[in-house]
Amino acid sequence: MTGPGAALILCRFLFDAATLLLWGTSVYLCTLVPSGLRSNVWARLYAFRTAAIVCVTVATVATLPLRAATIGEGWQDAISFEMMASVASETTVGAAWVCQVVATLLLLATGALPPRYRLSATAATCALLLCSQAVTGHAAMNEGWLRTLHQANDIIHMLAGGAWLGALLPLLIILRPSTDPAKKQEARTALIRFSTAGHVAVAIVILSGVANMLLVLGRLPTDWTIDYQRLLAIKIGLVAMMALMAIFNRYVFVPRLARRSHSVSALTAGTAAEIILGLFVIGLVAWFGMLEPYP
């Protein structure tokens, strides 16, 4: 895929990656990290937060002209006000974009809030951004209650996946050694809570992913002559690898943290590898989300 279509895939990747990571980071810090550690980790993630918000904003601004170009006759329609207005007001993707704009403005507005509200507001607005994406996609192929069910499943899948992947970023900071006994205890608490919640998030991702596959294809993606099914199969393989790595980290390295210092390095490396695999998964979804599942 070349031209506006390729640019739209890149735009979707930037938006999805930034939103999912920011959602997971903020919801993990809000709900599972002790308050004494929370503000320190949030502050140390300032550069990431700024970059993520910039990516979300740029992607949101670029989405409408790119949609106009892909729906219309090419790049000339990307600068056609009439075409962009038509897409925004008359199509499902246009309605999703309007929701995305509103949620992006709310995300930008969180910077003006008092610090004690900023973290929870970021989590809430990122959840809205992810929900706005469920309006479009393959769920839109269905009608009535099946469409609603499919969209709800997509939302659950994105929220659970983002909670899993995004929490790994602050976890990298939490895993760094500290000589302060109080900080060590808070880090241990945050790690245990992540391990517990991670089981739930991974299970939801797998179950909702299977449900989504059945809602779209009705079977396993076995016809690899079709780009959508081939890319979906690769995604399934990568998610399986991530799940196995998460299980290995939890049941091999975490129990050894108190006894072996090299286990921290191994757990950190495993966590970073999960993040990299997760970004590949997001890229695949951005790609095959633009494709037809059947010939």
Coordinates of C-alpha atoms in Angstrom, one line a residue:
M1 CA 0.0 0.0 0.0
T2 CA 1.4 3.4 -1.0
G3 CA 0.3 7.0 -1.1
P4 CA -2.4 8.3 1.3
G5 CA -3.2 4.8 2.4
A6 CA 0.4 4.2 3.7
A7 CA 0.4 7.6 5.4
L8 CA -2.9 6.8 7.1
I9 CA -1.5 3.5 8.4
L10 CA 1.5 5.4 9.9
C11 CA -0.9 8.0 11.3
R12 CA -3.0 5.3 12.9
F13 CA 0.1 3.6 14.4
L14 CA 1.3 6.8 16.0
F15 CA -2.1 7.6 17.4
D16 CA -2.8 4.1 18.7
A17 CA 0.7 3.6 20.1
A18 CA 0.7 6.9 21.9
T19 CA -2.8 6.5 23.3
L20 CA -2.5 2.9 24.4
L21 CA 0.8 3.5 26.2
L22 CA -0.4 6.7 27.8
W23 CA -3.6 5.0 28.9
G24 CA -1.8 2.1 30.4
T25 CA 0.8 4.2 32.1
S26 CA -1.7 6.5 33.7
V27 CA -4.2 3.9 34.8
Y28 CA -1.5 1.7 36.3
L29 CA -0.1 4.7 38.3
C30 CA -3.6 5.8 39.3
T31 CA -4.8 2.5 40.6
L32 CA -1.9 0.2 41.5
V33 CA 1.2 2.2 42.4
P34 CA 1.5 3.5 46.0
S35 CA 1.1 7.2 46.3
G36 CA 4.6 7.8 47.6
L37 CA 6.0 6.3 44.4
R38 CA 3.4 7.4 42.0
S39 CA 4.2 11.1 41.7
N40 CA 8.0 10.4 41.3
V41 CA 7.4 7.9 38.4
W42 CA 4.9 10.2 36.7
A43 CA 7.4 13.1 36.9
R44 CA 10.2 10.9 35.4
L45 CA 7.9 10.0 32.5
Y46 CA 7.5 13.7 31.5
A47 CA 9.4 13.4 28.2
F48 CA 7.3 10.3 27.2
R49 CA 4.0 12.0 28.2
T50 CA 4.9 15.1 26.2
A51 CA 5.9 13.0 23.1
A52 CA 2.7 10.9 23.4
I53 CA 0.5 13.9 23.6
V54 CA 2.2 15.5 20.6
C55 CA 1.8 12.3 18.6
V56 CA -1.9 12.1 19.5
T57 CA -2.5 15.7 18.5
V58 CA -0.5 15.5 15.2
A59 CA -2.2 12.2 14.3
T60 CA -5.7 13.6 15.0
V61 CA -5.0 16.7 12.9
A62 CA -3.7 14.6 10.0
T63 CA -6.4 11.9 10.1
L64 CA -9.2 13.9 8.4
P65 CA -7.2 15.0 5.3
L66 CA -5.7 11.6 5.0
R67 CA -9.2 10.0 5.2
A68 CA -10.4 12.4 2.6
A69 CA -7.5 11.5 0.3
T70 CA -8.1 7.7 0.7
I71 CA -11.9 8.0 0.2
G72 CA -11.5 10.5 -2.6
E73 CA -9.2 10.5 -5.6
G74 CA -5.8 10.9 -3.9
W75 CA -3.6 13.6 -2.4
Q76 CA -5.6 16.5 -4.1
D77 CA -8.6 15.7 -1.9
A78 CA -6.4 15.9 1.2
I79 CA -6.5 19.7 0.8
S80 CA -10.1 19.9 -0.4
F81 CA -12.2 21.6 2.2
E82 CA -15.4 20.4 0.6
M83 CA -14.2 16.8 0.6
M84 CA -13.0 17.0 4.2
A85 CA -16.3 18.5 5.3
S86 CA -18.2 15.7 3.5
V87 CA -16.1 13.0 5.2
A88 CA -16.5 14.6 8.6
S89 CA -20.3 15.1 8.4
E90 CA -21.5 12.2 6.2
T91 CA -19.3 9.1 7.1
T92 CA -18.8 6.8 10.1
V93 CA -15.0 7.6 10.0
G94 CA -15.9 11.3 10.1
A95 CA -18.0 10.8 13.2
A96 CA -15.2 8.9 14.8
W97 CA -12.8 11.7 14.0
V98 CA -15.1 14.3 15.6
C99 CA -15.1 12.2 18.8
Q100 CA -11.3 11.9 18.5
V101 CA -10.9 15.7 18.2
V102 CA -13.1 16.3 21.3
A103 CA -11.1 13.7 23.3
T104 CA -7.8 15.1 22.1
L105 CA -8.8 18.6 23.2
L106 CA -9.7 17.2 26.6
L107 CA -6.3 15.5 26.8
L108 CA -4.6 18.8 26.0
A109 CA -6.7 20.5 28.7
T110 CA -5.4 18.2 31.4
G111 CA -2.2 20.2 31.4
A112 CA -4.1 23.1 32.9
L113 CA -5.5 21.0 35.8
P114 CA -4.0 21.0 39.3
P115 CA -1.3 18.3 39.5
R116 CA -3.3 16.1 41.8
Y117 CA -6.1 15.7 39.1
R118 CA -3.8 15.5 36.1
L119 CA -3.0 11.8 36.3
S120 CA -6.6 10.6 36.6
A121 CA -7.8 13.0 34.0
T122 CA -5.2 11.7 31.6
A123 CA -6.4 8.2 32.1
A124 CA -10.0 9.2 31.5
T125 CA -9.3 11.1 28.3
C126 CA -7.1 8.4 26.9
A127 CA -10.0 5.9 27.6
L128 CA -12.3 8.2 25.6
L129 CA -9.8 8.4 22.8
L130 CA -9.6 4.6 22.6
C131 CA -13.4 4.3 22.7
S132 CA -13.7 6.7 19.7
Q133 CA -11.8 4.2 17.6
A134 CA -14.4 1.5 18.1
V135 CA -16.9 3.5 16.0
T136 CA -15.0 2.5 12.8
G137 CA -13.1 -0.6 11.7
H138 CA -14.5 -4.0 10.9
A139 CA -17.1 -3.7 13.6
A140 CA -18.9 -1.3 11.3
M141 CA -19.6 -4.1 8.9
N142 CA -22.2 -5.5 11.3
E143 CA -25.7 -4.2 11.9
G144 CA -27.9 -3.9 15.0
W145 CA -27.0 -5.7 18.2
L146 CA -24.1 -7.5 16.6
R147 CA -22.4 -4.2 15.7
T148 CA -22.9 -3.0 19.3
L149 CA -21.4 -6.2 20.6
H150 CA -18.5 -6.0 18.3
Q151 CA -17.8 -2.4 19.2
A152 CA -18.0 -3.2 22.9
N153 CA -15.6 -6.1 22.4
D154 CA -13.2 -3.8 20.5
I155 CA -13.3 -1.3 23.4
I156 CA -12.6 -4.0 26.0
H157 CA -9.7 -5.4 23.8
M158 CA -8.1 -2.0 23.4
L159 CA -8.5 -1.0 27.1
A160 CA -7.1 -4.3 28.3
G161 CA -4.3 -4.3 25.8
G162 CA -3.3 -0.8 26.6
A163 CA -3.4 -1.4 30.4
W164 CA -1.1 -4.4 29.9
L165 CA 1.4 -2.7 27.5
G166 CA 1.3 0.8 28.9
A167 CA 2.0 -0.4 32.5
L168 CA 5.3 -1.8 31.4
L169 CA 6.8 1.7 30.9
P170 CA 6.5 2.8 34.5
L171 CA 7.5 -0.7 35.5
L172 CA 10.9 -0.2 33.9
I173 CA 11.4 2.8 36.3
I174 CA 10.0 1.0 39.3
L175 CA 12.5 -1.9 38.7
R176 CA 15.5 0.3 39.0
P177 CA 17.4 -0.4 42.3
S178 CA 16.9 1.9 45.2
T179 CA 18.8 2.2 48.5
D180 CA 15.8 3.6 50.3
P181 CA 14.0 0.9 52.3
A182 CA 10.6 2.7 52.0
K183 CA 11.0 3.0 48.2
K184 CA 12.0 -0.6 48.0
Q185 CA 8.8 -1.7 49.8
E186 CA 6.6 0.6 47.6
A187 CA 8.3 -0.8 44.5
R188 CA 7.7 -4.3 45.7
T189 CA 4.0 -3.5 46.3
A190 CA 3.6 -2.0 42.8
L191 CA 5.3 -5.0 41.2
I192 CA 3.1 -7.5 43.0
R193 CA -0.1 -5.5 42.2
F194 CA 1.0 -5.4 38.5
S195 CA 1.6 -9.1 38.5
T196 CA -1.9 -9.8 39.8
A197 CA -3.7 -7.3 37.5
G198 CA -1.5 -8.4 34.6
H199 CA -3.1 -11.9 34.8
V200 CA -6.5 -10.3 34.4
A201 CA -5.4 -8.0 31.5
V202 CA -3.7 -10.7 29.6
A203 CA -6.7 -13.0 29.9
I204 CA -9.1 -10.3 28.7
V205 CA -6.8 -9.5 25.8
I206 CA -6.8 -13.1 24.7
L207 CA -10.5 -13.8 25.2
S208 CA -11.6 -10.5 23.5
G209 CA -9.1 -11.1 20.7
V210 CA -10.6 -14.6 20.0
A211 CA -14.1 -13.1 20.1
N212 CA -13.0 -10.4 17.6
M213 CA -11.5 -13.0 15.3
L214 CA -14.8 -15.0 15.4
L215 CA -16.9 -11.9 14.8
V216 CA -14.8 -10.9 11.8
L217 CA -13.8 -14.2 10.2
G218 CA -15.8 -16.8 12.0
R219 CA -12.7 -19.1 12.1
L220 CA -9.0 -19.1 12.4
P221 CA -7.0 -16.9 9.9
T222 CA -5.8 -19.8 7.8
D223 CA -6.0 -18.3 4.3
W224 CA -2.6 -16.7 4.1
T225 CA -3.1 -15.6 0.5
I226 CA -5.2 -12.8 2.0
D227 CA -3.1 -10.0 3.5
Y228 CA -5.6 -9.4 6.4
Q229 CA -5.5 -13.0 7.5
R230 CA -1.8 -13.4 7.1
L231 CA -1.1 -10.2 9.2
L232 CA -3.7 -11.3 11.8
A233 CA -1.9 -14.7 12.2
I234 CA 1.4 -12.9 12.8
K235 CA -0.3 -10.7 15.4
I236 CA -1.7 -13.7 17.1
G237 CA 1.8 -15.2 17.2
L238 CA 3.3 -12.0 18.6
V239 CA 0.7 -11.7 21.3
A240 CA 1.3 -15.4 22.3
M241 CA 5.0 -14.6 22.6
M242 CA 4.2 -11.6 24.8
A243 CA 1.9 -13.7 27.0
L244 CA 4.6 -16.4 27.4
M245 CA 7.2 -13.8 28.2
A246 CA 4.9 -12.2 30.8
I247 CA 4.3 -15.6 32.4
F248 CA 8.0 -16.4 32.4
N249 CA 8.8 -13.0 34.0
R250 CA 6.2 -13.5 36.7
Y251 CA 6.9 -17.0 37.7
V252 CA 10.7 -17.2 37.1
F253 CA 12.3 -13.8 37.6
V254 CA 9.9 -12.1 40.1
P255 CA 10.3 -14.8 42.8
R256 CA 14.1 -14.5 42.5
L257 CA 14.3 -10.7 42.9
A258 CA 15.0 -10.8 46.6
R259 CA 17.8 -13.4 46.2
R260 CA 19.6 -12.7 42.9
S261 CA 20.5 -9.2 41.7
H262 CA 20.8 -10.4 38.0
S263 CA 17.1 -11.2 38.1
V264 CA 16.3 -7.5 38.1
S265 CA 18.3 -7.1 34.9
A266 CA 16.7 -10.1 33.3
L267 CA 13.2 -8.8 34.3
T268 CA 14.0 -5.4 32.9
A269 CA 15.2 -6.8 29.6
G270 CA 12.1 -9.0 29.4
T271 CA 9.8 -6.1 30.1
A272 CA 11.6 -4.0 27.4
A273 CA 11.2 -6.9 25.0
E274 CA 7.4 -7.1 25.7
I275 CA 7.1 -3.3 24.9
I276 CA 8.9 -3.8 21.6
L277 CA 6.7 -6.7 20.6
G278 CA 3.7 -4.7 21.7
L279 CA 4.7 -1.9 19.3
F280 CA 5.0 -4.4 16.5
V281 CA 1.5 -5.7 17.3
I282 CA 0.1 -2.1 17.2
G283 CA 1.7 -1.6 13.8
L284 CA 0.2 -4.8 12.4
V285 CA -3.3 -3.8 13.7
A286 CA -2.9 -0.3 12.1
W287 CA -2.0 -2.1 8.8
F288 CA -4.6 -4.9 8.6
G289 CA -7.3 -2.7 10.1
M290 CA -7.3 -1.0 6.6
L291 CA -7.6 -4.3 4.8
E292 CA -10.6 -6.5 3.8
P293 CA -10.7 -9.8 5.7
Y294 CA -12.0 -11.7 2.6
P295 CA -11.0 -11.7 -1.1

